[in-house]
mmCIF file of C-alpha atoms in Angstrom:
data_model
loop_
_atom_site.group_PDB
_atom_site.id
_atom_site.type_symbol
_atom_site.label_atom_id
_atom_site.label_comp_id
_atom_site.label_asym_id
_atom_site.label_seq_id
_atom_site.Cartn_x
_atom_site.Cartn_y
_atom_site.Cartn_z
ATOM 1 C CA UNK A 5 -34.050 6.035 25.725
ATOM 2 C CA UNK A 6 -33.204 7.522 28.475
ATOM 3 C CA UNK A 7 -32.386 4.041 30.052
ATOM 4 C CA UNK A 8 -30.022 3.509 27.186
ATOM 5 C CA UNK A 9 -28.580 6.540 28.198
ATOM 6 C CA UNK A 10 -27.814 6.134 31.463
ATOM 7 C CA UNK A 11 -26.371 2.588 30.236
ATOM 8 C CA UNK A 12 -24.016 4.585 27.859
ATOM 9 C CA UNK A 13 -22.909 6.880 30.142
ATOM 10 C CA UNK A 14 -21.543 4.042 32.464
ATOM 11 C CA UNK A 15 -19.694 2.347 29.608
ATOM 12 C CA UNK A 16 -18.471 5.781 28.817
ATOM 13 C CA UNK A 17 -17.188 6.456 32.454
ATOM 14 C CA UNK A 18 -15.336 2.581 32.505
ATOM 15 C CA UNK A 19 -14.130 3.075 28.991
ATOM 16 C CA UNK A 20 -12.672 7.383 30.070
ATOM 17 C CA UNK A 21 -10.704 5.661 33.035
ATOM 18 C CA UNK A 22 -9.050 3.063 31.251
ATOM 19 C CA UNK A 23 -8.667 5.119 28.030
ATOM 20 C CA UNK A 24 -6.363 7.909 30.761
ATOM 21 C CA UNK A 25 -4.993 5.011 32.218
ATOM 22 C CA UNK A 26 -3.353 4.062 28.195
ATOM 23 C CA UNK A 27 -4.159 5.997 25.780
ATOM 24 C CA UNK A 28 -1.308 8.547 26.339
ATOM 25 C CA UNK A 29 0.975 4.807 25.472
ATOM 26 C CA UNK A 30 -1.458 4.285 22.643
ATOM 27 C CA UNK A 31 -1.259 7.300 21.232
ATOM 28 C CA UNK A 32 2.760 7.814 21.335
ATOM 29 C CA UNK A 33 3.265 4.546 20.397
ATOM 30 C CA UNK A 34 1.220 5.199 17.029
ATOM 31 C CA UNK A 35 3.043 8.634 16.638
ATOM 32 C CA UNK A 36 6.279 6.262 16.690
ATOM 33 C CA UNK A 37 4.837 3.516 14.329
ATOM 34 C CA UNK A 38 3.929 6.332 11.476
ATOM 35 C CA UNK A 39 7.369 8.012 12.119
ATOM 36 C CA UNK A 40 9.117 4.634 11.930
ATOM 37 C CA UNK A 41 6.366 4.014 8.330
ATOM 38 C CA UNK A 42 7.516 7.065 7.033
ATOM 39 C CA UNK A 43 11.241 6.777 7.348
ATOM 40 C CA UNK A 44 11.092 3.179 6.002
ATOM 41 C CA UNK A 45 8.970 4.067 2.998
ATOM 42 C CA UNK A 46 11.599 7.111 2.275
ATOM 43 C CA UNK A 47 14.342 4.601 3.100
ATOM 44 C CA UNK A 48 13.003 1.816 0.248
ATOM 45 C CA UNK A 49 12.623 4.643 -2.583
ATOM 46 C CA UNK A 50 16.244 5.790 -1.693
ATOM 47 C CA UNK A 51 17.087 2.123 -2.581
ATOM 48 C CA UNK A 52 15.580 2.452 -5.387
ATOM 49 C CA UNK A 53 17.651 5.911 -6.948
ATOM 50 C CA UNK A 54 20.941 3.912 -5.595
ATOM 51 C CA UNK A 55 19.927 0.544 -7.164
ATOM 52 C CA UNK A 56 19.860 2.237 -10.489
ATOM 53 C CA UNK A 57 22.729 4.622 -9.606
ATOM 54 C CA UNK A 58 25.189 1.173 -8.918
ATOM 55 C CA UNK A 59 23.610 -0.416 -11.724
ATOM 56 C CA UNK A 60 24.824 2.444 -14.118
ATOM 57 C CA UNK A 61 28.247 1.638 -13.799
ATOM 58 C CA UNK A 62 27.252 -2.336 -13.559
ATOM 59 C CA UNK A 63 25.474 -2.313 -16.696
ATOM 60 C CA UNK A 64 27.873 -0.671 -18.890
ATOM 61 C CA UNK A 65 30.950 -2.462 -17.887
ATOM 62 C CA UNK A 66 29.158 -5.454 -18.686
ATOM 63 C CA UNK A 67 28.245 -4.178 -22.064
ATOM 64 C CA UNK A 68 31.236 -2.658 -22.795
ATOM 65 C CA UNK A 69 30.370 1.014 -22.688
ATOM 66 C CA UNK A 70 33.249 2.953 -21.609
ATOM 67 C CA UNK A 71 33.040 5.765 -19.158
ATOM 68 C CA UNK A 72 33.735 8.503 -21.784
ATOM 69 C CA UNK A 73 30.953 7.462 -23.754
ATOM 70 C CA UNK A 74 28.343 7.725 -21.245
ATOM 71 C CA UNK A 75 28.783 10.770 -19.596
ATOM 72 C CA UNK A 76 26.465 12.460 -21.411
ATOM 73 C CA UNK A 77 23.413 11.253 -20.103
ATOM 74 C CA UNK A 78 21.937 11.335 -23.464
ATOM 75 C CA UNK A 79 22.837 8.149 -23.851
ATOM 76 C CA UNK A 80 21.299 6.477 -21.269
ATOM 77 C CA UNK A 81 18.442 5.674 -22.787
ATOM 78 C CA UNK A 82 20.752 3.532 -25.471
ATOM 79 C CA UNK A 83 20.941 0.880 -22.647
ATOM 80 C CA UNK A 84 17.661 1.614 -20.684
ATOM 81 C CA UNK A 85 16.143 -2.054 -20.877
ATOM 82 C CA UNK A 86 19.371 -3.452 -19.577
ATOM 83 C CA UNK A 87 19.865 -0.272 -16.904
ATOM 84 C CA UNK A 88 16.491 -1.423 -15.222
ATOM 85 C CA UNK A 89 16.904 -5.187 -15.178
ATOM 86 C CA UNK A 90 20.646 -5.143 -13.244
ATOM 87 C CA UNK A 91 18.439 -2.244 -11.581
ATOM 88 C CA UNK A 92 15.979 -4.840 -10.249
ATOM 89 C CA UNK A 93 18.381 -7.216 -9.430
ATOM 90 C CA UNK A 94 20.628 -4.416 -7.298
ATOM 91 C CA UNK A 95 17.400 -4.014 -5.338
ATOM 92 C CA UNK A 96 16.663 -7.775 -4.593
ATOM 93 C CA UNK A 97 19.850 -7.698 -3.861
ATOM 94 C CA UNK A 98 19.347 -5.076 -0.969
ATOM 95 C CA UNK A 99 15.614 -6.290 0.093
ATOM 96 C CA UNK A 100 17.908 -10.153 0.860
ATOM 97 C CA UNK A 101 21.017 -7.687 2.921
ATOM 98 C CA UNK A 102 18.049 -6.128 4.868
ATOM 99 C CA UNK A 103 15.361 -9.320 5.671
ATOM 100 C CA UNK A 104 19.230 -10.817 6.622
ATOM 101 C CA UNK A 105 19.607 -7.596 9.543
ATOM 102 C CA UNK A 106 16.248 -7.888 10.283
ATOM 103 C CA UNK A 107 16.516 -11.122 11.533
ATOM 104 C CA UNK A 108 20.102 -10.189 13.239
ATOM 105 C CA UNK A 109 17.854 -7.592 15.042
ATOM 106 C CA UNK A 110 15.061 -10.195 15.868
ATOM 107 C CA UNK A 111 17.690 -12.419 16.724
ATOM 108 C CA UNK A 112 18.973 -10.251 20.158
ATOM 109 C CA UNK A 113 15.311 -11.173 21.283
ATOM 110 C CA UNK A 114 13.993 -14.220 19.880
ATOM 111 C CA UNK A 115 16.739 -16.641 18.547
ATOM 112 C CA UNK A 116 16.010 -19.869 16.995
ATOM 113 C CA UNK A 117 18.596 -22.026 14.882
ATOM 114 C CA UNK A 118 16.780 -21.718 12.003
ATOM 115 C CA UNK A 119 16.494 -17.739 12.401
ATOM 116 C CA UNK A 120 20.237 -17.533 13.072
ATOM 117 C CA UNK A 121 20.911 -19.712 10.128
ATOM 118 C CA UNK A 122 18.898 -17.361 7.841
ATOM 119 C CA UNK A 123 20.510 -14.645 9.438
ATOM 120 C CA UNK A 124 23.856 -15.770 8.197
ATOM 121 C CA UNK A 125 23.083 -16.523 4.655
ATOM 122 C CA UNK A 126 21.261 -14.032 4.081
ATOM 123 C CA UNK A 127 23.892 -11.242 5.771
ATOM 124 C CA UNK A 128 26.833 -13.212 3.766
ATOM 125 C CA UNK A 129 25.278 -13.569 0.735
ATOM 126 C CA UNK A 130 24.319 -9.807 0.170
ATOM 127 C CA UNK A 131 27.579 -8.744 1.245
ATOM 128 C CA UNK A 132 29.538 -11.519 -0.968
ATOM 129 C CA UNK A 133 27.554 -10.123 -3.956
ATOM 130 C CA UNK A 134 27.773 -5.877 -3.157
ATOM 131 C CA UNK A 135 31.455 -6.971 -3.058
ATOM 132 C CA UNK A 136 31.179 -8.205 -6.661
ATOM 133 C CA UNK A 137 29.422 -5.159 -7.641
ATOM 134 C CA UNK A 138 31.682 -2.637 -5.791
ATOM 135 C CA UNK A 139 34.679 -4.400 -7.562
ATOM 136 C CA UNK A 140 32.901 -4.075 -10.714
ATOM 137 C CA UNK A 141 32.156 -0.742 -10.863
ATOM 138 C CA UNK A 142 36.049 -0.069 -8.987
ATOM 139 C CA UNK A 143 37.359 -1.543 -12.412
ATOM 140 C CA UNK A 144 34.699 0.683 -14.601
ATOM 141 C CA UNK A 145 35.425 3.775 -12.862
ATOM 142 C CA UNK A 146 39.560 3.037 -12.407
ATOM 143 C CA UNK A 147 39.945 4.819 -16.579
ATOM 144 C CA UNK A 148 38.961 8.200 -14.903
ATOM 145 C CA UNK A 149 41.061 8.244 -12.048
ATOM 146 C CA UNK A 150 42.392 5.398 -9.269
ATOM 147 C CA UNK A 151 41.348 7.445 -6.529
ATOM 148 C CA UNK A 152 38.263 8.635 -8.125
ATOM 149 C CA UNK A 153 37.097 5.158 -8.846
ATOM 150 C CA UNK A 154 37.677 3.770 -5.107
ATOM 151 C CA UNK A 155 35.821 6.753 -3.693
ATOM 152 C CA UNK A 156 32.941 6.852 -5.949
ATOM 153 C CA UNK A 157 32.494 2.914 -6.322
ATOM 154 C CA UNK A 158 32.647 2.734 -2.147
ATOM 155 C CA UNK A 159 29.773 5.529 -2.091
ATOM 156 C CA UNK A 160 27.913 4.309 -4.329
ATOM 157 C CA UNK A 161 28.082 0.975 -3.189
ATOM 158 C CA UNK A 162 28.393 1.743 0.085
ATOM 159 C CA UNK A 163 25.124 3.913 0.126
ATOM 160 C CA UNK A 164 23.130 0.891 -1.056
ATOM 161 C CA UNK A 165 24.021 -1.553 2.143
ATOM 162 C CA UNK A 166 24.072 1.212 4.607
ATOM 163 C CA UNK A 167 20.217 1.702 3.030
ATOM 164 C CA UNK A 168 19.177 -1.897 3.142
ATOM 165 C CA UNK A 169 20.471 -2.262 6.792
ATOM 166 C CA UNK A 170 18.572 0.955 7.750
ATOM 167 C CA UNK A 171 15.221 -0.670 5.849
ATOM 168 C CA UNK A 172 16.178 -3.481 7.959
ATOM 169 C CA UNK A 173 16.261 -2.203 11.160
ATOM 170 C CA UNK A 174 12.785 0.192 9.975
ATOM 171 C CA UNK A 175 10.911 -3.160 9.529
ATOM 172 C CA UNK A 176 12.442 -4.623 12.696
ATOM 173 C CA UNK A 177 11.174 -1.537 14.573
ATOM 174 C CA UNK A 178 7.811 -1.042 13.369
ATOM 175 C CA UNK A 179 7.090 -4.981 14.179
ATOM 176 C CA UNK A 180 8.444 -4.907 18.048
ATOM 177 C CA UNK A 181 6.211 -1.318 18.409
ATOM 178 C CA UNK A 182 3.206 -3.493 17.312
ATOM 179 C CA UNK A 183 3.873 -6.001 19.527
ATOM 180 C CA UNK A 184 3.501 -3.022 22.380
ATOM 181 C CA UNK A 185 0.642 -1.350 20.691
ATOM 182 C CA UNK A 186 -1.301 -4.766 21.004
ATOM 183 C CA UNK A 187 -0.720 -5.173 24.400
ATOM 184 C CA UNK A 188 -1.791 -1.697 24.753
ATOM 185 C CA UNK A 189 -4.509 -1.337 22.919
ATOM 186 C CA UNK A 190 -6.439 -4.781 23.291
ATOM 187 C CA UNK A 191 -6.543 -5.048 26.887
ATOM 188 C CA UNK A 192 -8.789 -7.474 29.134
ATOM 189 C CA UNK A 193 -10.567 -4.342 30.596
ATOM 190 C CA UNK A 194 -11.084 -2.367 27.446
ATOM 191 C CA UNK A 195 -12.057 -5.398 25.681
ATOM 192 C CA UNK A 196 -15.054 -5.893 28.307
ATOM 193 C CA UNK A 197 -16.194 -2.672 27.626
ATOM 194 C CA UNK A 198 -16.085 -3.148 24.267
ATOM 195 C CA UNK A 199 -17.766 -5.995 24.606
ATOM 196 C CA UNK A 200 -20.493 -3.928 27.165
ATOM 197 C CA UNK A 201 -20.715 -0.945 23.593
ATOM 198 C CA UNK A 202 -21.523 -3.606 21.193
ATOM 199 C CA UNK A 203 -24.524 -4.427 23.610
ATOM 200 C CA UNK A 204 -25.667 -0.652 24.229
ATOM 201 C CA UNK A 205 -25.357 0.185 20.361
ATOM 202 C CA UNK A 206 -28.319 -2.677 19.903
ATOM 203 C CA UNK A 207 -30.240 -0.909 22.268
ATOM 204 C CA UNK A 208 -29.921 2.412 20.157
ATOM 205 C CA UNK A 209 -30.269 1.001 16.760
ATOM 206 C CA UNK A 210 -33.842 -0.608 18.384
ATOM 207 C CA UNK A 211 -34.760 2.916 19.853
ATOM 208 C CA UNK A 212 -34.436 4.907 16.608
ATOM 209 C CA UNK A 213 -37.680 6.140 15.896
ATOM 210 C CA UNK A 214 -39.745 5.495 12.756
ATOM 211 C CA UNK A 215 -39.269 8.655 11.207
ATOM 212 C CA UNK A 216 -35.826 8.531 11.188
ATOM 213 C CA UNK A 217 -35.666 5.152 10.347
ATOM 214 C CA UNK A 218 -37.607 6.203 7.050
ATOM 215 C CA UNK A 219 -34.542 8.773 6.258
ATOM 216 C CA UNK A 220 -31.894 6.501 6.716
ATOM 217 C CA UNK A 221 -34.052 3.924 3.974
ATOM 218 C CA UNK A 222 -33.926 6.966 1.620
ATOM 219 C CA UNK A 223 -30.193 8.223 1.881
ATOM 220 C CA UNK A 224 -29.724 4.294 1.326
ATOM 221 C CA UNK A 225 -30.806 4.474 -1.790
ATOM 222 C CA UNK A 226 -29.242 7.040 -3.018
ATOM 223 C CA UNK A 227 -26.120 6.234 -1.998
ATOM 224 C CA UNK A 228 -26.931 2.633 -4.042
ATOM 225 C CA UNK A 229 -27.901 4.908 -7.221
ATOM 226 C CA UNK A 230 -24.355 6.961 -6.683
ATOM 227 C CA UNK A 231 -22.426 3.838 -5.882
ATOM 228 C CA UNK A 232 -23.943 2.158 -9.018
ATOM 229 C CA UNK A 233 -23.153 5.287 -11.012
ATOM 230 C CA UNK A 234 -19.915 5.118 -9.635
ATOM 231 C CA UNK A 235 -19.217 1.301 -10.413
ATOM 232 C CA UNK A 236 -20.132 2.006 -13.859
ATOM 233 C CA UNK A 237 -18.179 5.069 -14.641
ATOM 234 C CA UNK A 238 -14.956 3.053 -13.182
ATOM 235 C CA UNK A 239 -15.929 0.543 -15.486
ATOM 236 C CA UNK A 240 -16.406 2.729 -18.708
ATOM 237 C CA UNK A 241 -13.131 4.491 -18.091
ATOM 238 C CA UNK A 242 -11.237 1.501 -17.666
ATOM 239 C CA UNK A 243 -10.685 0.724 -21.930
ATOM 240 C CA UNK A 244 -9.591 4.347 -22.078
ATOM 241 C CA UNK A 245 -6.697 3.468 -19.415
ATOM 242 C CA UNK A 246 -6.324 -0.222 -20.948
ATOM 243 C CA UNK A 247 -5.032 1.700 -24.535
ATOM 244 C CA UNK A 248 -1.676 1.769 -23.605
ATOM 245 C CA UNK A 249 -1.303 -1.279 -22.223
ATOM 246 C CA UNK A 250 -3.442 -3.221 -25.097
ATOM 247 C CA UNK A 251 -0.978 -1.800 -27.245
ATOM 248 C CA UNK A 252 2.049 -3.027 -25.512
ATOM 249 C CA UNK A 253 1.007 -6.688 -25.622
ATOM 250 C CA UNK A 254 0.156 -6.464 -29.070
ATOM 251 C CA UNK A 255 3.161 -5.524 -30.120
ATOM 252 C CA UNK A 256 5.327 -7.823 -28.197
ATOM 253 C CA UNK A 257 2.713 -10.575 -29.706
ATOM 254 C CA UNK A 258 2.094 -8.730 -33.639
ATOM 255 C CA UNK A 259 0.368 -12.501 -34.914
ATOM 256 C CA UNK A 260 -2.399 -12.629 -32.070
ATOM 257 C CA UNK A 261 -2.946 -8.720 -32.073
ATOM 258 C CA UNK A 262 -5.684 -8.630 -35.149
ATOM 259 C CA UNK A 263 -5.149 -5.078 -35.120
ATOM 260 C CA UNK A 264 -7.748 -3.050 -36.195
ATOM 261 C CA UNK A 265 -8.384 0.759 -36.868
ATOM 262 C CA UNK A 266 -10.992 3.532 -36.199
ATOM 263 C CA UNK A 267 -10.048 7.158 -36.912
ATOM 264 C CA UNK A 268 -6.401 6.910 -37.096
ATOM 265 C CA UNK A 269 -6.357 4.741 -33.573
ATOM 266 C CA UNK A 270 -4.846 1.205 -33.847
ATOM 267 C CA UNK A 271 -5.763 -1.076 -31.658
ATOM 268 C CA UNK A 272 -6.043 -4.784 -30.747
ATOM 269 C CA UNK A 273 -9.532 -5.977 -29.589
ATOM 270 C CA UNK A 274 -8.024 -8.883 -28.005
ATOM 271 C CA UNK A 275 -5.479 -7.334 -25.770
ATOM 272 C CA UNK A 276 -7.792 -4.437 -24.896
ATOM 273 C CA UNK A 277 -10.364 -6.261 -23.775
ATOM 274 C CA UNK A 278 -7.972 -8.283 -21.438
ATOM 275 C CA UNK A 279 -5.907 -4.896 -20.282
ATOM 276 C CA UNK A 280 -9.393 -3.880 -19.496
ATOM 277 C CA UNK A 281 -10.352 -6.910 -17.955
ATOM 278 C CA UNK A 282 -6.955 -6.405 -15.734
ATOM 279 C CA UNK A 283 -7.819 -2.951 -14.616
ATOM 280 C CA UNK A 284 -11.226 -3.268 -13.918
ATOM 281 C CA UNK A 285 -10.230 -6.255 -11.059
ATOM 282 C CA UNK A 286 -7.427 -3.417 -9.664
ATOM 283 C CA UNK A 287 -10.414 -1.165 -9.732
ATOM 284 C CA UNK A 288 -12.091 -3.580 -7.256
ATOM 285 C CA UNK A 289 -9.048 -4.508 -5.487
ATOM 286 C CA UNK A 290 -8.484 -0.720 -4.403
ATOM 287 C CA UNK A 291 -11.970 -0.178 -3.460
ATOM 288 C CA UNK A 292 -11.968 -3.277 -1.134
ATOM 289 C CA UNK A 293 -8.508 -2.307 0.278
ATOM 290 C CA UNK A 294 -9.884 0.841 1.317
ATOM 291 C CA UNK A 295 -13.085 0.082 2.409
ATOM 292 C CA UNK A 296 -11.854 -2.167 4.633
ATOM 293 C CA UNK A 297 -9.405 0.476 6.062
ATOM 294 C CA UNK A 298 -12.200 3.222 6.887
ATOM 295 C CA UNK A 299 -14.064 0.186 8.594
ATOM 296 C CA UNK A 300 -11.004 -0.393 10.660
ATOM 297 C CA UNK A 301 -10.901 3.243 11.536
ATOM 298 C CA UNK A 302 -14.108 3.027 12.002
ATOM 299 C CA UNK A 303 -13.868 0.950 14.859
ATOM 300 C CA UNK A 304 -10.483 2.832 16.257
ATOM 301 C CA UNK A 305 -12.972 5.628 16.714
ATOM 302 C CA UNK A 306 -15.236 4.254 18.840
ATOM 303 C CA UNK A 307 -12.575 2.314 21.037
ATOM 304 C CA UNK A 308 -10.537 6.246 21.647
ATOM 305 C CA UNK A 309 -13.931 8.380 21.197
ATOM 306 C CA UNK A 310 -16.715 6.656 22.035
ATOM 307 C CA UNK A 311 -19.972 6.136 20.333
ATOM 308 C CA UNK A 312 -20.302 9.622 18.553
ATOM 309 C CA UNK A 313 -22.097 9.256 15.373
ATOM 310 C CA UNK A 314 -22.916 6.760 12.974
ATOM 311 C CA UNK A 315 -21.649 8.665 9.912
ATOM 312 C CA UNK A 316 -18.636 8.406 11.207
ATOM 313 C CA UNK A 317 -17.396 5.183 12.384
ATOM 314 C CA UNK A 318 -20.440 2.969 11.569
ATOM 315 C CA UNK A 319 -21.790 0.511 14.861
ATOM 316 C CA UNK A 320 -19.234 -2.482 14.491
ATOM 317 C CA UNK A 321 -16.046 -2.741 17.175
ATOM 318 C CA UNK A 322 -13.625 -4.777 16.179
ATOM 319 C CA UNK A 323 -11.275 -7.075 17.846
ATOM 320 C CA UNK A 324 -7.874 -8.135 17.882
ATOM 321 C CA UNK A 325 -8.788 -11.265 15.542
ATOM 322 C CA UNK A 326 -11.066 -9.284 13.551
ATOM 323 C CA UNK A 327 -8.942 -6.664 12.699
ATOM 324 C CA UNK A 328 -6.018 -9.179 11.996
ATOM 325 C CA UNK A 329 -8.421 -10.975 9.519
ATOM 326 C CA UNK A 330 -9.053 -7.404 8.210
ATOM 327 C CA UNK A 331 -5.609 -6.963 7.657
ATOM 328 C CA UNK A 332 -4.802 -9.789 5.352
ATOM 329 C CA UNK A 333 -7.980 -9.623 3.481
ATOM 330 C CA UNK A 334 -6.946 -5.798 2.777
ATOM 331 C CA UNK A 335 -3.076 -6.692 2.172
ATOM 332 C CA UNK A 336 -4.051 -9.161 -0.434
ATOM 333 C CA UNK A 337 -6.359 -6.861 -2.320
ATOM 334 C CA UNK A 338 -3.778 -3.948 -2.016
ATOM 335 C CA UNK A 339 -0.942 -6.453 -3.175
ATOM 336 C CA UNK A 340 -3.579 -7.634 -6.501
ATOM 337 C CA UNK A 341 -4.127 -3.900 -7.203
ATOM 338 C CA UNK A 342 -0.855 -2.715 -6.735
ATOM 339 C CA UNK A 343 0.710 -5.550 -8.769
ATOM 340 C CA UNK A 344 -1.855 -4.904 -11.431
ATOM 341 C CA UNK A 345 -0.908 -1.098 -11.304
ATOM 342 C CA UNK A 346 2.503 -1.825 -11.617
ATOM 343 C CA UNK A 347 1.932 -3.779 -14.751
ATOM 344 C CA UNK A 348 -0.239 -1.123 -16.215
ATOM 345 C CA UNK A 349 2.111 2.074 -15.241
ATOM 346 C CA UNK A 350 5.145 0.397 -16.724
ATOM 347 C CA UNK A 351 3.364 -0.955 -20.218
ATOM 348 C CA UNK A 352 1.615 2.374 -20.415
ATOM 349 C CA UNK A 353 4.841 4.143 -20.393
ATOM 350 C CA UNK A 354 6.600 1.820 -22.277
ATOM 351 C CA UNK A 355 3.561 3.191 -25.086
ATOM 352 C CA UNK A 356 4.488 6.484 -24.848
ATOM 353 C CA UNK A 357 7.940 5.895 -24.956
ATOM 354 C CA UNK A 358 7.588 4.730 -28.161
ATOM 355 C CA UNK A 359 5.056 7.306 -29.190
ATOM 356 C CA UNK A 360 6.655 10.439 -28.066
ATOM 357 C CA UNK A 361 10.443 9.557 -28.281
ATOM 358 C CA UNK A 362 13.464 7.757 -26.535
ATOM 359 C CA UNK A 363 15.115 10.698 -25.061
ATOM 360 C CA UNK A 364 15.512 12.523 -21.611
ATOM 361 C CA UNK A 365 12.506 14.664 -22.444
ATOM 362 C CA UNK A 366 10.433 11.372 -23.903
ATOM 363 C CA UNK A 367 11.093 10.094 -20.722
ATOM 364 C CA UNK A 368 9.704 12.400 -18.779
ATOM 365 C CA UNK A 369 6.461 12.936 -20.634
ATOM 366 C CA UNK A 370 6.042 9.321 -20.584
ATOM 367 C CA UNK A 371 6.411 9.251 -17.053
ATOM 368 C CA UNK A 372 4.230 11.755 -16.700
ATOM 369 C CA UNK A 373 1.292 10.548 -19.535
ATOM 370 C CA UNK A 374 1.287 7.219 -17.621
ATOM 371 C CA UNK A 375 0.897 8.761 -14.391
ATOM 372 C CA UNK A 376 -2.230 10.107 -15.308
ATOM 373 C CA UNK A 377 -4.657 7.410 -15.848
ATOM 374 C CA UNK A 378 -3.200 5.637 -13.101
ATOM 375 C CA UNK A 379 -4.258 8.157 -10.536
ATOM 376 C CA UNK A 380 -7.125 8.955 -12.366
ATOM 377 C CA UNK A 381 -7.954 4.734 -11.021
ATOM 378 C CA UNK A 382 -6.757 5.375 -7.869
ATOM 379 C CA UNK A 383 -9.347 8.958 -7.535
ATOM 380 C CA UNK A 384 -12.304 6.568 -8.749
ATOM 381 C CA UNK A 385 -11.487 3.518 -6.704
ATOM 382 C CA UNK A 386 -11.073 5.914 -3.627
ATOM 383 C CA UNK A 387 -14.503 8.206 -4.325
ATOM 384 C CA UNK A 388 -16.297 4.547 -4.086
ATOM 385 C CA UNK A 389 -14.441 2.680 -1.592
ATOM 386 C CA UNK A 390 -15.790 6.242 0.526
ATOM 387 C CA UNK A 391 -19.868 5.193 -1.074
ATOM 388 C CA UNK A 392 -19.424 1.841 -0.318
ATOM 389 C CA UNK A 393 -18.659 2.226 3.204
ATOM 390 C CA UNK A 394 -21.467 4.571 4.282
ATOM 391 C CA UNK A 395 -23.775 2.118 2.420
ATOM 392 C CA UNK A 396 -22.138 -0.639 4.675
ATOM 393 C CA UNK A 397 -23.306 1.692 7.984
ATOM 394 C CA UNK A 398 -26.505 2.085 6.822
ATOM 395 C CA UNK A 399 -27.332 -1.311 5.822
ATOM 396 C CA UNK A 400 -25.777 -2.474 9.143
ATOM 397 C CA UNK A 401 -28.139 -0.768 11.004
ATOM 398 C CA UNK A 402 -31.377 -1.893 9.219
ATOM 399 C CA UNK A 403 -30.132 -5.400 9.478
ATOM 400 C CA UNK A 404 -29.259 -4.763 13.556
ATOM 401 C CA UNK A 405 -33.123 -4.361 14.211
ATOM 402 C CA UNK A 406 -35.084 -6.651 15.497
ATOM 403 C CA UNK A 407 -38.101 -3.714 14.998
ATOM 404 C CA UNK A 408 -39.179 -3.768 11.353
#
């Protein structure tokens, strides 16, 4: 162990020297990336709200509902489905304009004919459609007051346009900073130190005492039992989360429902099984995404702080290619999980709306009721991902040992 400790001290000195050179720049870029990401999330949430506001006048005008009849918000649920449809369309146009603005900024640094054509098409299309939306809103609000109509329509539509442009800028800024982070974080000299660290970790693992190995095996066995229990818990709670989803699906396809009543509860076995499998699939998708995130964070701890505790960061240090592959897998799992959760949340909200009522209070209670099972699912996935990471660390340690 003395020899390995001496070898580690040499690596630490070299790593510390490199981190001093680039550490401040890396931390600064990461901080700016987080700020940019938070601002982008806030802007996208504001875009959703803005789309709903713009869609209000749009949907009411096309359905012939006068503004005098829609001043009371209680009348809003009468056109809630049409309002939601137009809100999605307006949000889609906002994303289209956002991509056009992103291409505009990107073409300033690296231009191509195809990118410039795409930029012009996206920005022009967005401008035309938002102009049409402005005219429709203007006509709708003219019955109140011409000056009011001009200003309020300009405010609503202009707010969506500005938010779309801001989202495009934040996207470009995020890409630019990620490029700068890669240049600093994956320097050739730092990669050499990482390779030396991998060799030292192999030596460290093979010098662990047999008594510690025995404790690790016992801990691994307990973690495996815990993981099995958490998986069973997640699978058993899935039918309860899927109940509202299955009832909504069954109401859409009543001829295939095959309703069953038990203790006053009515459900469709076919759609309940289908919805349960969907929830279980989302459960494992989120677990995989959270687990990959922990693996990446563990690798970063080694790069930035050195090797200190296997239970904190594990034994693997990932290079730039490995990180990119992990990002692709994580994003794929997140997209699958988020898509299923969006369906689950929407259908549960729809089910609770039919049970509670379609007034404003009913909408709020339905959203809260649908949030509860969604939060439960995410909590279970986060818990299992933590256990899975701890298991992965110990299994990897035993797998790296040459002495069994």
